[in-house]
PDB file of C-alpha atoms in Angstrom:
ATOM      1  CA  UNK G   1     -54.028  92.487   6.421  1.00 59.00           C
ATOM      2  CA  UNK G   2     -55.221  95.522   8.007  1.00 52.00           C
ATOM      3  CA  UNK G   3     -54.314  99.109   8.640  1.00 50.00           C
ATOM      4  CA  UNK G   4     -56.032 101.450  11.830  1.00 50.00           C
ATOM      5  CA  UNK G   5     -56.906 104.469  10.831  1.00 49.00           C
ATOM      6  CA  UNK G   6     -55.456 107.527  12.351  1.00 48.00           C
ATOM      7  CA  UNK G   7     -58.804 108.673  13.087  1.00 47.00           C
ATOM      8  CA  UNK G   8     -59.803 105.554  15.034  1.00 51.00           C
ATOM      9  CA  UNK G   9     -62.183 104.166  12.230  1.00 52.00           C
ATOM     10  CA  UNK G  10     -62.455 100.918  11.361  1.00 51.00           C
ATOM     11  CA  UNK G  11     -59.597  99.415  10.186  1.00 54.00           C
ATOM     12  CA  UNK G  12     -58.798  98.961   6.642  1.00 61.00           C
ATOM     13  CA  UNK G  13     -58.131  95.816   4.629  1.00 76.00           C
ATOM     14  CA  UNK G  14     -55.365  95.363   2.165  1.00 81.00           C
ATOM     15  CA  UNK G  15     -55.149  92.547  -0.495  1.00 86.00           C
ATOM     16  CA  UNK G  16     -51.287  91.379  -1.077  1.00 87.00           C
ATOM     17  CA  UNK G  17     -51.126  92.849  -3.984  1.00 89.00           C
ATOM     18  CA  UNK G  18     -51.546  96.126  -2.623  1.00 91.00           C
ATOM     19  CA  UNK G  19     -49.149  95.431   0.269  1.00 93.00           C
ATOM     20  CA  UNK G  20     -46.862  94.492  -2.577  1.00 93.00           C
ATOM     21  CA  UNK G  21     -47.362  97.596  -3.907  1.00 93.00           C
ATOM     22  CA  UNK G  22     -46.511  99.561  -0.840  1.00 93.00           C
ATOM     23  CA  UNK G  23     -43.435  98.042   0.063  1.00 94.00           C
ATOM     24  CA  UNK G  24     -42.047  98.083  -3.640  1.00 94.00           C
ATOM     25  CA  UNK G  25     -43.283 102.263  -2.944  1.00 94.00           C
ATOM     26  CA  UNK G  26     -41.092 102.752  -0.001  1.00 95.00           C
ATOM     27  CA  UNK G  27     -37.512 101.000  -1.159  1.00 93.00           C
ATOM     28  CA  UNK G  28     -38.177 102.363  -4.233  1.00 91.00           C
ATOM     29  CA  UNK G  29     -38.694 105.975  -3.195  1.00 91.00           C
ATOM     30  CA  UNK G  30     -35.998 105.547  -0.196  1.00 89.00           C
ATOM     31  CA  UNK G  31     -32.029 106.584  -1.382  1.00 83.00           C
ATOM     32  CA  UNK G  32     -30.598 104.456   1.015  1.00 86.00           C
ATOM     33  CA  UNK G  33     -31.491 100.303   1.627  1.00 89.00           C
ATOM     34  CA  UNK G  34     -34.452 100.160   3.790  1.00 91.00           C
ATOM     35  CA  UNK G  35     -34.635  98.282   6.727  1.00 91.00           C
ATOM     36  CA  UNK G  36     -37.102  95.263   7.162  1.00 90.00           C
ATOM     37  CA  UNK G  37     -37.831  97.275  10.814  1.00 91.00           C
ATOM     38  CA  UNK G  38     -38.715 100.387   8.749  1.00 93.00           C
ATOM     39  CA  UNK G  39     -40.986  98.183   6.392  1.00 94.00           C
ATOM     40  CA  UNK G  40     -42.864  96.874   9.111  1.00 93.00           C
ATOM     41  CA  UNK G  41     -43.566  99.754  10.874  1.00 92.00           C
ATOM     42  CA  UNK G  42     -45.392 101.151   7.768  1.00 92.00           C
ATOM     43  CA  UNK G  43     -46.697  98.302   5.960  1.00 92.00           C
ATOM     44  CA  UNK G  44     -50.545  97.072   7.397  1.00 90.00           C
ATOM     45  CA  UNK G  45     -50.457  95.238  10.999  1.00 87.00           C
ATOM     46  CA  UNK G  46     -49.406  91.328  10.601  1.00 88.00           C
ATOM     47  CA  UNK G  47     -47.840  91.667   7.282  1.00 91.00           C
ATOM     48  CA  UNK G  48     -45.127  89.087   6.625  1.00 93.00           C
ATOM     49  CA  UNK G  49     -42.355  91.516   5.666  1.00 93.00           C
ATOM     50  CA  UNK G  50     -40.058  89.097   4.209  1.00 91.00           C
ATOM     51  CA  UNK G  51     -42.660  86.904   2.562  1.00 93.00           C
ATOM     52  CA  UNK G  52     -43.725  90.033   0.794  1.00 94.00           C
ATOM     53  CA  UNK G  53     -40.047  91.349   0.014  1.00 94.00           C
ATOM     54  CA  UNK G  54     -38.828  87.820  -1.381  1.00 93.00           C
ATOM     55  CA  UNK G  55     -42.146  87.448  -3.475  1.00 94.00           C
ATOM     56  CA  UNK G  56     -40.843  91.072  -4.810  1.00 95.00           C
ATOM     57  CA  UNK G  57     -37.388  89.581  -5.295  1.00 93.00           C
ATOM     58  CA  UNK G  58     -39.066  87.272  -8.122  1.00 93.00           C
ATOM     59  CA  UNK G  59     -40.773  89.539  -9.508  1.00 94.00           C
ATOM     60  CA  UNK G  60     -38.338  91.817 -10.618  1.00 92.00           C
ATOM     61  CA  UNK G  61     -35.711  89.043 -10.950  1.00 91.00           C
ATOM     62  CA  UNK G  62     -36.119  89.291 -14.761  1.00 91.00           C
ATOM     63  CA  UNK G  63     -36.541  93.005 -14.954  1.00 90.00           C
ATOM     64  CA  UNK G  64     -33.117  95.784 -15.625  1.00 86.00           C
ATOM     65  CA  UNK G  65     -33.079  96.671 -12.157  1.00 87.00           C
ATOM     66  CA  UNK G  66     -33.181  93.574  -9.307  1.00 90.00           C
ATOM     67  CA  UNK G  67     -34.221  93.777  -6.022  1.00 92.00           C
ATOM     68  CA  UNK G  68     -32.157  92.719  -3.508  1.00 89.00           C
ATOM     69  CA  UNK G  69     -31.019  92.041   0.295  1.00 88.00           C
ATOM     70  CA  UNK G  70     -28.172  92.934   2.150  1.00 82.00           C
ATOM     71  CA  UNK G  71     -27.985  92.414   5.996  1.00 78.00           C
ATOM     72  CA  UNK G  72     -31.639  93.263   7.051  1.00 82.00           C
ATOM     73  CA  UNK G  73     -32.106  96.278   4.651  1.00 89.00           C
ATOM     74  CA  UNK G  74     -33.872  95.937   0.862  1.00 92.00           C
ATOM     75  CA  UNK G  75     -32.630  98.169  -2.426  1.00 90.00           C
ATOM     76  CA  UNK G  76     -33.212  98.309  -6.137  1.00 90.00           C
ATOM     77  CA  UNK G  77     -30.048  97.761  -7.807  1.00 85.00           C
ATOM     78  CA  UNK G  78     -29.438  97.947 -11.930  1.00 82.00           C
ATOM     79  CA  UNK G  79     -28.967  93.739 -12.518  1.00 80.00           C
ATOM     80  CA  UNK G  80     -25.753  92.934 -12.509  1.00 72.00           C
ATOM     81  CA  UNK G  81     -25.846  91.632 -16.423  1.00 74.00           C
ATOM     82  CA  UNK G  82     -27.113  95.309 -17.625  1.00 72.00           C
ATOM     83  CA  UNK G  83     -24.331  97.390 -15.065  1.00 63.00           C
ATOM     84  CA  UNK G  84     -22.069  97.498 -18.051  1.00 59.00           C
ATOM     85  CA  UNK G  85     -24.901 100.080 -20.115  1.00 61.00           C
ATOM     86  CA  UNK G  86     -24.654 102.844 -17.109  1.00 59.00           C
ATOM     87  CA  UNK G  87     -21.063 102.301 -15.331  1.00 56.00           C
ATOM     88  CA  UNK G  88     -19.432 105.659 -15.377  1.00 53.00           C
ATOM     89  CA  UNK G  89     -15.709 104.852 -15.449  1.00 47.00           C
ATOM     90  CA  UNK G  90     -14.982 108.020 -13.911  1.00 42.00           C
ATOM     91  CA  UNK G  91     -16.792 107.772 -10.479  1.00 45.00           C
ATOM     92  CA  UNK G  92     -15.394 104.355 -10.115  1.00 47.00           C
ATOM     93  CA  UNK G  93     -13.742 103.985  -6.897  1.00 59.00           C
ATOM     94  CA  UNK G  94     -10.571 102.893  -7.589  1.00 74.00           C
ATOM     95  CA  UNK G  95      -8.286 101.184  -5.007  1.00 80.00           C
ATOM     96  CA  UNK G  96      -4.574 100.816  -4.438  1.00 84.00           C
ATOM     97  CA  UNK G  97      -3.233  97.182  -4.304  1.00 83.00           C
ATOM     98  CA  UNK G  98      -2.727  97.929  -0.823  1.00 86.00           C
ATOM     99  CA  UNK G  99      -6.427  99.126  -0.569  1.00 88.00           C
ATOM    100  CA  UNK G 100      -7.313  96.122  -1.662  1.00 86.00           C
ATOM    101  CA  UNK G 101      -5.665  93.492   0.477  1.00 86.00           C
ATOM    102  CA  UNK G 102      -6.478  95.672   3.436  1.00 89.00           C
ATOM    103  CA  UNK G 103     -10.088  95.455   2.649  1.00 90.00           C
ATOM    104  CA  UNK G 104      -9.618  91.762   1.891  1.00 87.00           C
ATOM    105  CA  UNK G 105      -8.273  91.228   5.455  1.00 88.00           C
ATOM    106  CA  UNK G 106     -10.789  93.010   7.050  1.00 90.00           C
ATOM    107  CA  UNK G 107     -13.490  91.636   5.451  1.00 88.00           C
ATOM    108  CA  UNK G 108     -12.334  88.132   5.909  1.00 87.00           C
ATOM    109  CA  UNK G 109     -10.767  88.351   9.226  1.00 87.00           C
ATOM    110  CA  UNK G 110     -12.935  90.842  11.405  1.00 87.00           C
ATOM    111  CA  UNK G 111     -13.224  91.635  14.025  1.00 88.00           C
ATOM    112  CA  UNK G 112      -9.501  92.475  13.147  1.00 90.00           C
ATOM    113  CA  UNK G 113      -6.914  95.151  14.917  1.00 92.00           C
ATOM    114  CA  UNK G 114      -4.304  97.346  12.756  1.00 91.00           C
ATOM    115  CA  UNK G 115      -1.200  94.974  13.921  1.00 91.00           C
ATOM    116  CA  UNK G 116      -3.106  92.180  12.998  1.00 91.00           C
ATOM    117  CA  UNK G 117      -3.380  93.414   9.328  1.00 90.00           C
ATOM    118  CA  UNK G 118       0.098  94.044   9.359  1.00 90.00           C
ATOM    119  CA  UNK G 119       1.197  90.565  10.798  1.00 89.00           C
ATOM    120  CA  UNK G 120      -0.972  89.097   7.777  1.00 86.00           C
ATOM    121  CA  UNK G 121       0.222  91.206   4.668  1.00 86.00           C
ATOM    122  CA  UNK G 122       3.851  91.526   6.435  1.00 86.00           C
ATOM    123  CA  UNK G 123       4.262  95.034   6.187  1.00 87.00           C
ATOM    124  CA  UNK G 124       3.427  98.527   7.668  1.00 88.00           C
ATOM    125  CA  UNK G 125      -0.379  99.943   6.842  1.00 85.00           C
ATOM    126  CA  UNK G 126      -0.653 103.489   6.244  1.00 83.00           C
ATOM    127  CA  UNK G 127      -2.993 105.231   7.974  1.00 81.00           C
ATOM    128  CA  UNK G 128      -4.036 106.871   4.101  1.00 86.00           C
ATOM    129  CA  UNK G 129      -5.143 103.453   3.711  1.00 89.00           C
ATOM    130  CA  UNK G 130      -7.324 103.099   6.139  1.00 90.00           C
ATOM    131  CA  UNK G 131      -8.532 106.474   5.480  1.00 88.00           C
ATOM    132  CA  UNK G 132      -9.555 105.960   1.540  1.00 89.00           C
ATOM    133  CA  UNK G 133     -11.027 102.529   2.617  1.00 91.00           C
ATOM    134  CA  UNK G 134     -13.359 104.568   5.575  1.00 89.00           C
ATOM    135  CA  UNK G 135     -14.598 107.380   3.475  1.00 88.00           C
ATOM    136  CA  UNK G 136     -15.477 104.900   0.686  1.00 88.00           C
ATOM    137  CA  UNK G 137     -17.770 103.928   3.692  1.00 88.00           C
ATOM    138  CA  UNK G 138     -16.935 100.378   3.296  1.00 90.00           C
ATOM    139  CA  UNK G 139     -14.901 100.116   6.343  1.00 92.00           C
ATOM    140  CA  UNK G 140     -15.577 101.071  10.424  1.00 90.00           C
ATOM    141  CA  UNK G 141     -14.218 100.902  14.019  1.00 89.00           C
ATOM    142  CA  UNK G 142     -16.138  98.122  15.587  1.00 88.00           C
ATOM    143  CA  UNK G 143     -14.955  97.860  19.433  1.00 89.00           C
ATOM    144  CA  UNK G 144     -11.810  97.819  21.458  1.00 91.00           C
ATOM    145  CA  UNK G 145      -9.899  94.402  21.960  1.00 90.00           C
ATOM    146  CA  UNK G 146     -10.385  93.233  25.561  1.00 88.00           C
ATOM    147  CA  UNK G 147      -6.401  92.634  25.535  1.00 89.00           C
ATOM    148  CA  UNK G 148      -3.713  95.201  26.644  1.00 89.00           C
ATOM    149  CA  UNK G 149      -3.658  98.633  25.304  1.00 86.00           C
ATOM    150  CA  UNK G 150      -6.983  97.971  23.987  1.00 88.00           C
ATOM    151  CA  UNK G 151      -6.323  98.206  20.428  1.00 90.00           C
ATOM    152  CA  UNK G 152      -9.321  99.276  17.870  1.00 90.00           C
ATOM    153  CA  UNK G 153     -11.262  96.593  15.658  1.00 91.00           C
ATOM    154  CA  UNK G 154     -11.896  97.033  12.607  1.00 91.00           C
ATOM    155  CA  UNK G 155     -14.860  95.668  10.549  1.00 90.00           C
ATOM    156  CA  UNK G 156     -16.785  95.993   6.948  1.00 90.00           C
ATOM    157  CA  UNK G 157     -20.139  98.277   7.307  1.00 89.00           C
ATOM    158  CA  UNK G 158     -23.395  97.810   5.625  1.00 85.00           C
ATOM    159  CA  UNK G 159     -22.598 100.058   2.539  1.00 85.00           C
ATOM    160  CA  UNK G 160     -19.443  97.497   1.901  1.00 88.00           C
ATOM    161  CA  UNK G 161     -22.740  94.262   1.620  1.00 85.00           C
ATOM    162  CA  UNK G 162     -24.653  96.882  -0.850  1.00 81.00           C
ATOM    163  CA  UNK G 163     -21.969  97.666  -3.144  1.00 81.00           C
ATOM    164  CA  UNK G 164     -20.358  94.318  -3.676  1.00 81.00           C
ATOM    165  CA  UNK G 165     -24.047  93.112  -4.010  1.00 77.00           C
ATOM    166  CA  UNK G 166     -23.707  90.762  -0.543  1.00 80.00           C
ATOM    167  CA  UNK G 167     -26.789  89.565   1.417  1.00 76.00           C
ATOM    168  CA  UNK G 168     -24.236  88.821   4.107  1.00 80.00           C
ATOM    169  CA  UNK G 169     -20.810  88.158   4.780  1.00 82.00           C
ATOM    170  CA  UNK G 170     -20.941  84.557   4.455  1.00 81.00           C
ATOM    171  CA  UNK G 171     -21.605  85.362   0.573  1.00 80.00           C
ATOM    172  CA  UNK G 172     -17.871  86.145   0.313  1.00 83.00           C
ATOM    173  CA  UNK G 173     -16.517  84.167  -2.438  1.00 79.00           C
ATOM    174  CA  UNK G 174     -14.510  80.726  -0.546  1.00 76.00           C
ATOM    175  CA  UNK G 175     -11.800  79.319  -1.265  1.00 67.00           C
ATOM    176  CA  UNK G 176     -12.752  77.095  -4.226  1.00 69.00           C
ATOM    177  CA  UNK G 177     -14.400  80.615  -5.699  1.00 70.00           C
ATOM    178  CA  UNK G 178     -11.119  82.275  -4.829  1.00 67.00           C
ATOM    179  CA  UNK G 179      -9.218  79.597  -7.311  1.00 64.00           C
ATOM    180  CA  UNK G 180     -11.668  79.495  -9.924  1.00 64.00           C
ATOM    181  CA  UNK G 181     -11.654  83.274 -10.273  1.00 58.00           C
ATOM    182  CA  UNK G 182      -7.573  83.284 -10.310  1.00 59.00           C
ATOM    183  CA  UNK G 183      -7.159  85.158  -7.607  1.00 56.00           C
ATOM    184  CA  UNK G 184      -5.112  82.508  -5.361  1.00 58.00           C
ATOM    185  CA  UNK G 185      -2.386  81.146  -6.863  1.00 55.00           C
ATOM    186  CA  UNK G 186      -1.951  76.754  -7.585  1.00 52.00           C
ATOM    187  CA  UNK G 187       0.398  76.358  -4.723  1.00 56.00           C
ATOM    188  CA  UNK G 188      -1.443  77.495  -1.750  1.00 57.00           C
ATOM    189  CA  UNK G 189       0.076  75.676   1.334  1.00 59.00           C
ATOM    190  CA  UNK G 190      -1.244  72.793   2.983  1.00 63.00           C
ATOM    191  CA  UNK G 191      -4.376  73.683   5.543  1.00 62.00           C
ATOM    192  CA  UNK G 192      -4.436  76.901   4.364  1.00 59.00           C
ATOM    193  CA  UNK G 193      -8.258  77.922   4.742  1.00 64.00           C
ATOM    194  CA  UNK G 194     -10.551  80.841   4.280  1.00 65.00           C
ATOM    195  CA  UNK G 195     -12.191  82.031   7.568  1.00 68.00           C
ATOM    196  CA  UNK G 196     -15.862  82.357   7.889  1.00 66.00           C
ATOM    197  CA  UNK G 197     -16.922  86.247   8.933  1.00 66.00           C
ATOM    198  CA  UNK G 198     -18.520  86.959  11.652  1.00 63.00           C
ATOM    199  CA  UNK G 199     -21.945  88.708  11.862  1.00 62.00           C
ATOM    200  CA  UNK G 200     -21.263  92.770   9.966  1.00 60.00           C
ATOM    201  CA  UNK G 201     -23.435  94.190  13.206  1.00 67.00           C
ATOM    202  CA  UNK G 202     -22.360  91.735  16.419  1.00 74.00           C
ATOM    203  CA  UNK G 203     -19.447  92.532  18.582  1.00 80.00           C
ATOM    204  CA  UNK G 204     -17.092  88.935  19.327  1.00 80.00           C
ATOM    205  CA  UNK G 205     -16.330  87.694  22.838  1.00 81.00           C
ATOM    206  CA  UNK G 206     -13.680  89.603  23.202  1.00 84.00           C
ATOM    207  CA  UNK G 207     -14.481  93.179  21.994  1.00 88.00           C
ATOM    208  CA  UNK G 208     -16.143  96.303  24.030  1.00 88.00           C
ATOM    209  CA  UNK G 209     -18.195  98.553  22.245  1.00 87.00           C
ATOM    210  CA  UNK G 210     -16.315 101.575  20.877  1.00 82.00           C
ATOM    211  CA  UNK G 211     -17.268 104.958  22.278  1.00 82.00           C
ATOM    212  CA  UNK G 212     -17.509 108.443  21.965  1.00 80.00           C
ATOM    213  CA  UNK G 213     -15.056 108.862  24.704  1.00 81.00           C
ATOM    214  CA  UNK G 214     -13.065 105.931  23.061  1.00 76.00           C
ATOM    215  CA  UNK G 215     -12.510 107.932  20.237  1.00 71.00           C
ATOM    216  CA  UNK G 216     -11.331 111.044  21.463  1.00 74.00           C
ATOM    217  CA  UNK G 217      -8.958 109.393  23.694  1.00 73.00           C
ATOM    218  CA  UNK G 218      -7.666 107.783  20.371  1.00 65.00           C
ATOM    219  CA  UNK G 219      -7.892 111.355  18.422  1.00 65.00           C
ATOM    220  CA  UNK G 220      -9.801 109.046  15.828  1.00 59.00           C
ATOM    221  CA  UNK G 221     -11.932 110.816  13.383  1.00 48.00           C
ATOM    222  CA  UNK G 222     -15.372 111.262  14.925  1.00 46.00           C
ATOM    223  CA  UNK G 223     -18.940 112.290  12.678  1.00 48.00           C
ATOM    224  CA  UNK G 224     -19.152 115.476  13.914  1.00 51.00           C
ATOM    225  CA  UNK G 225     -15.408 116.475  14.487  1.00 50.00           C
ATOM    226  CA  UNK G 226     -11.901 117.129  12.607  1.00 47.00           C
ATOM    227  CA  UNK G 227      -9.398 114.845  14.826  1.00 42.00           C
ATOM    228  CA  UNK G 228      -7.468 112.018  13.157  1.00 43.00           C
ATOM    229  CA  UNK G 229      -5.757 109.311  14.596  1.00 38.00           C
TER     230      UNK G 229
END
């Protein structure tokens, strides 16, 4: 594997090792997961970026802090058997019920529109809800519903995959895992099923891409303004 110099001399030659070593370099000294895309752009020309990331991955699978994948992008995280020595109870986000099965719904059912949520869980959500659930940053505005009036879809964002430790959404615990854990009761009703998320990143059939115009004309909150829906 080789690297041009910015000088045009010869290029230069790296053993895998030291590719290793660069890679492990830039997640580690990056504070947000870092993009396979970002990895190849700095790592020497022809490197197999995720031959080198998963041969990282075993490395440091029996090490205190793991690496891991979620979506395309790579972090360090604490492993999950050692959290327990650095949890600090008191930046714990803590959800309401109602937090909770929102997110649920959303993360099972997106692409997925306000009144849908409501149809599932049978009653009103409050837009506080949705609010706590979007500045956690684990929840987003995906596209607009090619049906009348155009309603909003809502969808789970990368930081959701990274703090739940997912590689993608089809790592969601199913329905046997749902059981086993005790979160659905015995008497769950015949053909009841657990659907399969869609793709965190690709819009569905029937959804537009959400604008900056879109959200104005909603009075949803926007990055760099101070209107709420």
């Amino acid at each position: 594997m080789t690297i041009a110099d910015e000088a045009g001399e010869e290029p230069v030659a790296f053993s895998l090792a030291e590719v290793e070593r660069i890679a492990e370099a830039l997640v580690f000294a990056s504070a947000e997961p870092v993009s396979e895309a970002f990895l190849a752009e700095r790592l020497p020309r022809g490197t197999n970026v995720n031959a080198v990331m998963q041969r990282l991955v075993e490395i440091y699978a029996p090490r205190g802090v793991n690496l891991i994948r979620t979506g395309d992008r790579w972090a360090f995280r604490t492993a999950a058997d050692l959290s327990f020595v650095i949890r600090n109870d008191s930046e714990t986000k803590k959800l309401s019920r109602a937090a909770l099965e929102v997110l649920a719904i959303i993360a099972y059912h997106q692409p997925v529109t306000r009144a849908e949520i409501e149809e599932i869980r049978g009653v009103q959500t409050s837009k506080g809800t949705l609010d706590v659930l979007m500045e956690a940053g684990w929840v987003r505005f995906r596209g607009r519903r090619r049906t009348p009036g155009r309603p909003v879809t809502l969808g789970t964002t990368p930081d959701f995959l990274d703090h739940f430790g997912l590689e993608e959404l089809r790592d969601l615990p199913g329905l046997e895992e749902l059981k086993g854990a005790g979160l659905l009761s015995g008497r769950i009703p015949p053909g009841f099923a657990i659907p399969i998320p869609v793709n965190v990143d690709e819009l569905s059939d029937d959804e537009d891409p959400i604008t900056q115009l879109d959200l104005e004309e909603l009075g949803l909150l926007t990055p760099g303004g101070d209107a709420e829906e």
